[in-house]
Coordinates of C-alpha atoms and ligand atoms in Angstrom, one line a residue:
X1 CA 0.0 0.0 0.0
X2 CA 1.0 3.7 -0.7
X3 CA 0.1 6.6 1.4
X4 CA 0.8 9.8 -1.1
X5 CA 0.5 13.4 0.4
X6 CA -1.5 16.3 -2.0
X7 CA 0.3 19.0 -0.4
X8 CA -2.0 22.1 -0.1
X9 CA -1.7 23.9 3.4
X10 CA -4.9 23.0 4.9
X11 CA -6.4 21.6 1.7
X12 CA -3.7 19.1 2.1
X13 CA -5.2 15.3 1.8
X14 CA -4.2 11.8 1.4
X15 CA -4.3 9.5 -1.5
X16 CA -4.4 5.9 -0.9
X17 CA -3.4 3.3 -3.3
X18 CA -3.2 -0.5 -2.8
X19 CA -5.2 -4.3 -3.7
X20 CA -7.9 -5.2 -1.3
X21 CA -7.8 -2.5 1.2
X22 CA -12.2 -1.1 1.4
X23 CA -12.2 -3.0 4.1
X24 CA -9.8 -0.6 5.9
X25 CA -11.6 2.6 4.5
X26 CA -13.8 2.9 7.8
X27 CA -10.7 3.8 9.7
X28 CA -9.3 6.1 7.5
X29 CA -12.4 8.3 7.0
X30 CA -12.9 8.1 11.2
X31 CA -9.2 9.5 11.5
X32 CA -10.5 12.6 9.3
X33 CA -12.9 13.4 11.5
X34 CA -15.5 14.6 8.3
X35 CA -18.5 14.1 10.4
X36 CA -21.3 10.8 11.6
X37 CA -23.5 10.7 8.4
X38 CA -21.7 9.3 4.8
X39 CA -23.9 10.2 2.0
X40 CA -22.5 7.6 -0.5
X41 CA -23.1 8.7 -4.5
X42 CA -22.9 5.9 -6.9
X43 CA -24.7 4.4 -9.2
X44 CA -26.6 1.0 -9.6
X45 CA -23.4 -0.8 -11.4
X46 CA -21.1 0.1 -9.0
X47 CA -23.5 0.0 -6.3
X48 CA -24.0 -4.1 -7.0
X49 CA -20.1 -5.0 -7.1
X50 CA -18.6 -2.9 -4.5
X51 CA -21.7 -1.3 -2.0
X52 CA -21.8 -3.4 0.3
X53 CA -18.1 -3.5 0.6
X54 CA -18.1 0.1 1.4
X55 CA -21.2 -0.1 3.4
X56 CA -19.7 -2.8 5.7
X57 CA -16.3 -1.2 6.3
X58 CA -18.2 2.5 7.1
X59 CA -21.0 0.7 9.9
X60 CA -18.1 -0.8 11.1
X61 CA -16.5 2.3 12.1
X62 CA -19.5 4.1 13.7
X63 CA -20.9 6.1 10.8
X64 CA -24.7 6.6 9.4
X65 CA -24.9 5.3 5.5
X66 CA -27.0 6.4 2.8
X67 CA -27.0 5.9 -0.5
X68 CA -27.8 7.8 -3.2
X69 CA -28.3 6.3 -6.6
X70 CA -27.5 8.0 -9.4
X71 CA -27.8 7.2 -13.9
X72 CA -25.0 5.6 -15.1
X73 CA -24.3 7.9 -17.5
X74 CA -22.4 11.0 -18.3
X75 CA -26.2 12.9 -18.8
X76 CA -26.2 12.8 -14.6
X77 CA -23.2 15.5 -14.4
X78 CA -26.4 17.6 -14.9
X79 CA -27.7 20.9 -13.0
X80 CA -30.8 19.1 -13.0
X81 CA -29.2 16.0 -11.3
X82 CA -26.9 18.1 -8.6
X83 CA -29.9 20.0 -8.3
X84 CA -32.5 17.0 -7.2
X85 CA -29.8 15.0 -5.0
X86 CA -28.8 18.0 -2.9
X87 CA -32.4 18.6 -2.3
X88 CA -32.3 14.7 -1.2
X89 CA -29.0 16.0 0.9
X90 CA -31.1 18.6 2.8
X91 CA -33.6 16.2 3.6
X92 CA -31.0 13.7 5.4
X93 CA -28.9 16.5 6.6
X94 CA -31.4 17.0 9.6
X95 CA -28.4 18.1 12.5
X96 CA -25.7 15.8 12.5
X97 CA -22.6 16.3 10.5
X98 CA -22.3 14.8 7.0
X99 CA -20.0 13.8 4.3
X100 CA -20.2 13.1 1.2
X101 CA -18.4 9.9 -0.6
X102 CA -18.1 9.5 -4.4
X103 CA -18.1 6.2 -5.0
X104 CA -17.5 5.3 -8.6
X105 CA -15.8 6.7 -12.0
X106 CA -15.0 10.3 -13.3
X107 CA -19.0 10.8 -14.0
X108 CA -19.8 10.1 -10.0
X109 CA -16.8 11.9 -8.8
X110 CA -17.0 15.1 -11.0
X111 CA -21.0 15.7 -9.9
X112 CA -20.3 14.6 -6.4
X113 CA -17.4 16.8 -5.6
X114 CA -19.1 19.2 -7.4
X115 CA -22.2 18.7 -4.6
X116 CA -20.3 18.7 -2.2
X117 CA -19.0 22.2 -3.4
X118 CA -22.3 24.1 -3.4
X119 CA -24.3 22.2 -0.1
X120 CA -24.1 24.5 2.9
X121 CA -21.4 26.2 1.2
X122 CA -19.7 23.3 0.8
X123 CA -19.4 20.1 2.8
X124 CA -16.2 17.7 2.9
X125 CA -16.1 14.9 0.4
X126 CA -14.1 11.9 -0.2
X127 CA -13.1 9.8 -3.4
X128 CA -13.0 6.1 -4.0
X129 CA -12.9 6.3 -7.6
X130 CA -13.7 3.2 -9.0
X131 CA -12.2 3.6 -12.8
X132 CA -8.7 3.4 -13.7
X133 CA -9.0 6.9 -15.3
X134 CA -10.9 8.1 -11.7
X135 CA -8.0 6.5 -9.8
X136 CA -5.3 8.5 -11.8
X137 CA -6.6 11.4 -13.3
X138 CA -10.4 12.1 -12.5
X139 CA -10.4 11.5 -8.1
X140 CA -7.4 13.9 -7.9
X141 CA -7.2 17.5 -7.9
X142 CA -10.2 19.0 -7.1
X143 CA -11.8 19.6 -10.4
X144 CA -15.5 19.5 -10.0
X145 CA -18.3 19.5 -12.9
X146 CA -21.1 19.2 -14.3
X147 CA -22.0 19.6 -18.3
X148 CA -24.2 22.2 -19.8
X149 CA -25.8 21.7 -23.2
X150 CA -23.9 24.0 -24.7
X151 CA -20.9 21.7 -23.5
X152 CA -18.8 19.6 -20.5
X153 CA -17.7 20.7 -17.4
X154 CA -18.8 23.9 -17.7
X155 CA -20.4 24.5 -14.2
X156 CA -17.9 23.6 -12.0
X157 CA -15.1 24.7 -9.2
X158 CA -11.9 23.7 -7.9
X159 CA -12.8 22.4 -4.4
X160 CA -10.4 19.1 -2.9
X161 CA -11.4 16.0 -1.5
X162 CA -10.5 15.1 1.8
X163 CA -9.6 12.1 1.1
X164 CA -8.8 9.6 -2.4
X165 CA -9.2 6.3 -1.4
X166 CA -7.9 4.0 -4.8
X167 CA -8.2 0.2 -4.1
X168 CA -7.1 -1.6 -7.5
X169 CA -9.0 -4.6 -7.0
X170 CA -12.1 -2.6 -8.2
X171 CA -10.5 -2.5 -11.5
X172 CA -11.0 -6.1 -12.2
X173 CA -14.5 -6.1 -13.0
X174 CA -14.1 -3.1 -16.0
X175 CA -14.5 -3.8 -19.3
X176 CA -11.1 -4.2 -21.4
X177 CA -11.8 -1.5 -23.1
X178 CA -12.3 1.1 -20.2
X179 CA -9.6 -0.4 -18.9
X180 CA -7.7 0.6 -22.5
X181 CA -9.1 4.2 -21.7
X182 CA -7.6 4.7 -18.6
X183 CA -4.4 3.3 -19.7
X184 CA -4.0 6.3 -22.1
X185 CA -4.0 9.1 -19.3
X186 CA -1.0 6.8 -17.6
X187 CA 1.0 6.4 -20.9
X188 CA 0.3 10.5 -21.0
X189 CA 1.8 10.4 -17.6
X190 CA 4.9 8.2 -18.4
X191 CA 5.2 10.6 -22.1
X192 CA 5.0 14.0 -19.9
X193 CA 7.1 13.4 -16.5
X194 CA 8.3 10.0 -15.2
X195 CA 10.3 7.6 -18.5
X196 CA 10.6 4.7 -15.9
X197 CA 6.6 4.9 -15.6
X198 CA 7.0 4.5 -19.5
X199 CA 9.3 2.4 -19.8
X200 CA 7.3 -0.2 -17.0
X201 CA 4.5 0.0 -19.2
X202 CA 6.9 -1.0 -22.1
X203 CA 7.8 -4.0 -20.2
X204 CA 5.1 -5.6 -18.3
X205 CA 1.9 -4.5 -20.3
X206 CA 0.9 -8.1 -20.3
X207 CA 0.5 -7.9 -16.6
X208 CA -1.7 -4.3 -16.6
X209 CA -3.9 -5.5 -19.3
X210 CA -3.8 -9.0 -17.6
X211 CA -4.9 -7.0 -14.2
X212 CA -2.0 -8.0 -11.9
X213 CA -2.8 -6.2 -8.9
X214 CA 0.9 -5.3 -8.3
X215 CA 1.3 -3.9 -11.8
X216 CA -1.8 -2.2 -11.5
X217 CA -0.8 -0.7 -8.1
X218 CA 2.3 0.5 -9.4
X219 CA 0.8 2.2 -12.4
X220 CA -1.6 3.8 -10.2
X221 CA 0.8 4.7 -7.2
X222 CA 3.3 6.2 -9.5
X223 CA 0.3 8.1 -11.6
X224 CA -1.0 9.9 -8.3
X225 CA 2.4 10.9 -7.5
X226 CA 2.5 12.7 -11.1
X227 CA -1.1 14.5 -10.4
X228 CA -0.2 15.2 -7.1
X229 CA 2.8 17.3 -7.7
X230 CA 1.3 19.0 -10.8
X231 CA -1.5 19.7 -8.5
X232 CA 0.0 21.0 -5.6
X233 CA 2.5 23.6 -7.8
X234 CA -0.4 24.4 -9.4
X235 CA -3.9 23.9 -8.2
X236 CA -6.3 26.2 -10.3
X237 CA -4.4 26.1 -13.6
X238 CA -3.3 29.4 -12.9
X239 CA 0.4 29.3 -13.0
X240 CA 0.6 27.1 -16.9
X241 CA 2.2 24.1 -14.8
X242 CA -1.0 22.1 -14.6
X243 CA -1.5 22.7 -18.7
X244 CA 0.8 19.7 -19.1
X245 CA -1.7 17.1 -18.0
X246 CA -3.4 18.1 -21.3
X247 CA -0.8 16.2 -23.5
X248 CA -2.8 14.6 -26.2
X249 CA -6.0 16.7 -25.0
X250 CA -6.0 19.4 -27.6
X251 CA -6.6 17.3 -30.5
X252 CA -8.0 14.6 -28.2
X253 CA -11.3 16.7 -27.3
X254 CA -11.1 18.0 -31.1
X255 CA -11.4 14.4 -32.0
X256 CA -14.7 13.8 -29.5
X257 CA -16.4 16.8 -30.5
X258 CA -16.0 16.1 -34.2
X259 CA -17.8 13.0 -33.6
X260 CA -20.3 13.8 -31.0
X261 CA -18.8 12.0 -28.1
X262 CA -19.8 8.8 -30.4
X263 CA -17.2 6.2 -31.9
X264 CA -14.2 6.5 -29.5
X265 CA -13.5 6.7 -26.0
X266 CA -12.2 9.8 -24.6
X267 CA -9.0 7.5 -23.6
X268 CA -9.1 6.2 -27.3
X269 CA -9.4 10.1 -28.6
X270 CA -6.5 11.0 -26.2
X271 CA -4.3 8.5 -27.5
X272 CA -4.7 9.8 -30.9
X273 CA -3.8 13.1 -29.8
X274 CA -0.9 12.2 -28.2
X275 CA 0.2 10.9 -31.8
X276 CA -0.9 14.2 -33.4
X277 CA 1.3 16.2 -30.6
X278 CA 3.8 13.6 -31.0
X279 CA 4.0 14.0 -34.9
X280 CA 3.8 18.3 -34.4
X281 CA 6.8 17.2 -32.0
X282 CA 8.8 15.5 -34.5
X283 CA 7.9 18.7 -37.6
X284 CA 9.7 21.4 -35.4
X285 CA 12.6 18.7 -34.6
X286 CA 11.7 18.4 -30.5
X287 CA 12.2 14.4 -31.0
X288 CA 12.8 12.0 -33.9
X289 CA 11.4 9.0 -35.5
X290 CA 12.7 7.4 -32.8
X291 CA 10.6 8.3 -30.3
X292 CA 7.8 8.9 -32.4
X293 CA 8.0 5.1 -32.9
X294 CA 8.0 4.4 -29.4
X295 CA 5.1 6.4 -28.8
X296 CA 3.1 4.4 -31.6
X297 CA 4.3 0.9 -30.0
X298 CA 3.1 2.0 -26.6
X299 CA -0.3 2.9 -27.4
X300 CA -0.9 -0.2 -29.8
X301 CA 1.0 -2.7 -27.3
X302 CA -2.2 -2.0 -25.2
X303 CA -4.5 -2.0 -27.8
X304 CA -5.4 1.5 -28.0
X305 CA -6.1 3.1 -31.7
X306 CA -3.0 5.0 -33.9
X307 CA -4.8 6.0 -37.1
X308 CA -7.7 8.6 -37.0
X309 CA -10.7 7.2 -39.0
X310 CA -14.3 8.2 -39.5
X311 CA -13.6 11.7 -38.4
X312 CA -13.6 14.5 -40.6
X313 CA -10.2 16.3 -40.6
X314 CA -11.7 19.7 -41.2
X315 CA -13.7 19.5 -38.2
X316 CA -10.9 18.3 -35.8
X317 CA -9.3 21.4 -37.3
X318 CA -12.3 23.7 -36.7
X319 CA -12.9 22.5 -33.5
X320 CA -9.4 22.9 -32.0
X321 CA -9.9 26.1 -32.7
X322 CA -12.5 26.4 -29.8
X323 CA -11.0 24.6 -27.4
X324 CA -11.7 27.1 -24.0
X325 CA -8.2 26.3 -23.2
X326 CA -7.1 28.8 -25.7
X327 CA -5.5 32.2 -25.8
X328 CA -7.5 34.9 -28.0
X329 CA -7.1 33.1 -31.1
X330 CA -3.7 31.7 -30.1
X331 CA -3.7 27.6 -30.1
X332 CA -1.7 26.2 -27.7
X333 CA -0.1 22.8 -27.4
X334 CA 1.6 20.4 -25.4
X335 CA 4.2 18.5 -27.0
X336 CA 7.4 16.9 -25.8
X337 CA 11.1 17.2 -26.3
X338 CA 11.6 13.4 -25.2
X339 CA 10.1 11.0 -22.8
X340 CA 9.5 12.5 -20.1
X341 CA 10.2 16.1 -21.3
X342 CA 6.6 18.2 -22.0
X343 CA 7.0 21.9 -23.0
X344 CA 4.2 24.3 -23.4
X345 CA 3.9 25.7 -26.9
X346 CA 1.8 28.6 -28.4
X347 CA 0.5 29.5 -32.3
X348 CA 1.2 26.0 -33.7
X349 CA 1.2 27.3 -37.7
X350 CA -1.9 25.4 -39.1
X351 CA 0.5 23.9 -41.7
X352 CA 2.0 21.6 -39.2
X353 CA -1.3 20.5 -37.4
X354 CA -2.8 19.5 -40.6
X355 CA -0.1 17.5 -41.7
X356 CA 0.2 15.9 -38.4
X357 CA -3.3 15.2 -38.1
X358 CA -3.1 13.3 -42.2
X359 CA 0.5 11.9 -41.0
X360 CA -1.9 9.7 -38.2
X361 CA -5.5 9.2 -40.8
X362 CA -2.9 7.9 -43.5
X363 CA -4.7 10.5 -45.8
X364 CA -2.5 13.2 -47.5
X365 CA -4.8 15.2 -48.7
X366 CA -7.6 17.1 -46.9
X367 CA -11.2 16.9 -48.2
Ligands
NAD1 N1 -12.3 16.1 -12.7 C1 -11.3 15.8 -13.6 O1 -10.2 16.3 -13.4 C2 -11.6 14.9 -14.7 C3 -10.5 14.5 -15.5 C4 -10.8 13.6 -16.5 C5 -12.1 13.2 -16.8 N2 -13.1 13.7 -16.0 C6 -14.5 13.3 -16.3 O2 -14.6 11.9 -16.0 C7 -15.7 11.4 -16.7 C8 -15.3 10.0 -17.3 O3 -15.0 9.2 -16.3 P1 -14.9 7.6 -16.5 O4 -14.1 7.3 -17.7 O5 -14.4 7.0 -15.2 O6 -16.3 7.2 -16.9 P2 -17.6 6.8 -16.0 O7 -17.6 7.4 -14.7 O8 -18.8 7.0 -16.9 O9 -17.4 5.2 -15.8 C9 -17.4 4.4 -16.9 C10 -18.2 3.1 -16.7 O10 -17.6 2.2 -15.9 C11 -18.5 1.8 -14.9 N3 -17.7 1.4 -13.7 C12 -17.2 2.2 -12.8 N4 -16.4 1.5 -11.9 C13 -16.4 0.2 -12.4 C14 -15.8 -1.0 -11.9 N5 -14.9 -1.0 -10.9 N6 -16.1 -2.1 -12.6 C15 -17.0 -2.1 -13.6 N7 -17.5 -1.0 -14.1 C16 -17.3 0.2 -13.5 C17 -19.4 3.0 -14.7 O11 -20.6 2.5 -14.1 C18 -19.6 3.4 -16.1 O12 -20.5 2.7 -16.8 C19 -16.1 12.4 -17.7 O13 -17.3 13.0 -17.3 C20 -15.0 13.4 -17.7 O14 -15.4 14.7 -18.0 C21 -12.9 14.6 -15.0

């Protein structure tokens, strides 16, 4: 088991990472001292596997349990869904103290952090995110949302958990293919910061996609480390340290808008945009075919896609453009100068994302 500290004064909070350990989550949320009530957010799915896991290890240490039950799907990051569970909230909140625990993937975790932001002015919350891609990207850092229809995560704060409790045996019942997705914001993390994350990966893939716990506890352990630090040096994306995490994003969240959040995964769209960042990389000589290749292997070795197809390249091009994370009309990338080595990198000429973007459809000619 791992114990890593988010350092953030008195925000400061734990993240927990090891195989088997909800039935130890009772004492770790009684140390916090968060309060007697633990209104528990989940959903039916993850209510059936892993509820009464989390139900047991809470009663045993003293506490009050609810659940609240919640559509498994992204549509319940809703105003309308914050908005009819905290009324639920106020009427179980009668005088004793509660907490709220998000008990599931990015969709839970996102609308309940984001609950636990507004109630009473906010109330503490804890994570046990349930997803690999909760467990190292989504559960840590604070970022709260829910969607509007004119798009994702626009209502939303920055407000921390007290506590991110990541037990890799959950991950065993995901599908392979979110277990592909996750995989993609880890590989990010190997590309961006840590080559002997990347190069783990490189070597014992069989065991992640076979679900070794131990594998899947180091990828995870050594993930939260990554988030962490970026987190604590920059926690509101303020300072342009945090923009890293968004290797592969740019182009990724081109890629899902273009096709209306249909066809691929948003780890599956990332992937691809780490090739397209990867291929800009390689145009204004940061890295060579080398690494370019490595990149490739990586993300096929775990059976994530390489080549862009079914998307129209004009509209990942027009819809880069409108990415919120922009400057003015300035686009602004991630790309690397090596494993391990992510630079920050404004007014891309158009030139270069075009041909990057044909480089990974195999077209050379736009349409
Ligand atoms: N806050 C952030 O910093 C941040 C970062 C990245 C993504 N996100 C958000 O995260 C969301 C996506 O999260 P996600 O990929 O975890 O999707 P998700 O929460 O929809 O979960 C995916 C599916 O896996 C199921 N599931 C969860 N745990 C399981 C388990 N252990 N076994 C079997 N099935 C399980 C869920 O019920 C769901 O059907 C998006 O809304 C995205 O905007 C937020």
């Amino acid at each position: 088991m791992k114990i890593i500290k988010l350092n953030l004064g008195k925000r400061s909070y734990n993240i927990i990472v090891g195989k088997n350990i909800i039935k130890s989550l009772g004492s770790y949320v009684y140390r916090l001292n968060l309060g007697s009530d633990a209104y528990i957010i989940t959903n039916k799915s993850v209510m059936d596997k892993y509820g009464m896991a989390v139900y047991r290890a809470l009663k045993q240490s003293g506490f009050n349990v609810r659940f609240k039950l919640v559509a498994d799907t992204e549509e319940s990051k809703s105003i309308e869904t914050a908005s009819s569970v905290t009324e639920d909230i106020g009427r179980f909140d009668k005088k004793k103290k509660i907490f709220i625990v998000a008990l599931g993937g990015g969709v839970i975790g996102d609308l309940a952090g984001f609950i636990a932001s507004i109630y009473k002015r906010g109330i503490p919350y804890i994570q046990i995110p349930t997803t690999l891609l909760a467990q190292v990207d989504s559960g840590i850092g604070g970022k709260t949302a829910v969607d509007l229809r004119q798009g994702k995560n626009l209502v939303g704060a920055f407000y921390q958990p007290r506590l991110v409790f990541s037990d890799v045996a959950v991950l065993k019942t995901l599908s392979p293919r979110q277990l592909q997705s996750g995989l993609a914001e880890v590989i990010k993390y190997g590309i961006i910061k840590d080559t002997r994350l990347f190069e783990y990966i490189e070597r014992k893939h069989q065991d992640i996609l076979g679900l070794k716990e131990s594998a899947l506890e180091f990828i995870v352990g050594r993930s939260s480390v990554i988030k962490a630090k970026v987190v604590e040096r920059d926690e509101k994306e303020e300072k342009g340290i945090r923009t890293i995490l968004n290797f592969g994003h740019t182009i990724g969240h081109a890629i899902e808008t273009t096709c209306g959040y249909r066809g691929y995964t948003h780890g599956e769209a990332v992937a691809l945009g780490m090739l397209a960042a990867s291929e800009v990389s390689k145009s204004l000589k940061f890295i060579g075919v080398n690494t370019l290749n490595r990149i490739e292997d990586i993300i096929r070795i775990v059976g994530l896609p390489t080549r862009i197809k079914r998307v129209s390249l004009d509209g990942i091009i027009e819809a880069h453009y409108r990415d919120k994370k922009f400057i003015g009309a300035k686009n602004r990338f991630v790309l690397i100068k090596g494993i391990g080595r992510a630079v920050v990198e404004e007014n891309i000429p158009l030139k270069i994302i075009r041909s990057a973007l044909e480089e990974r459809s195999g077209r050379h000619a736009l349409k």
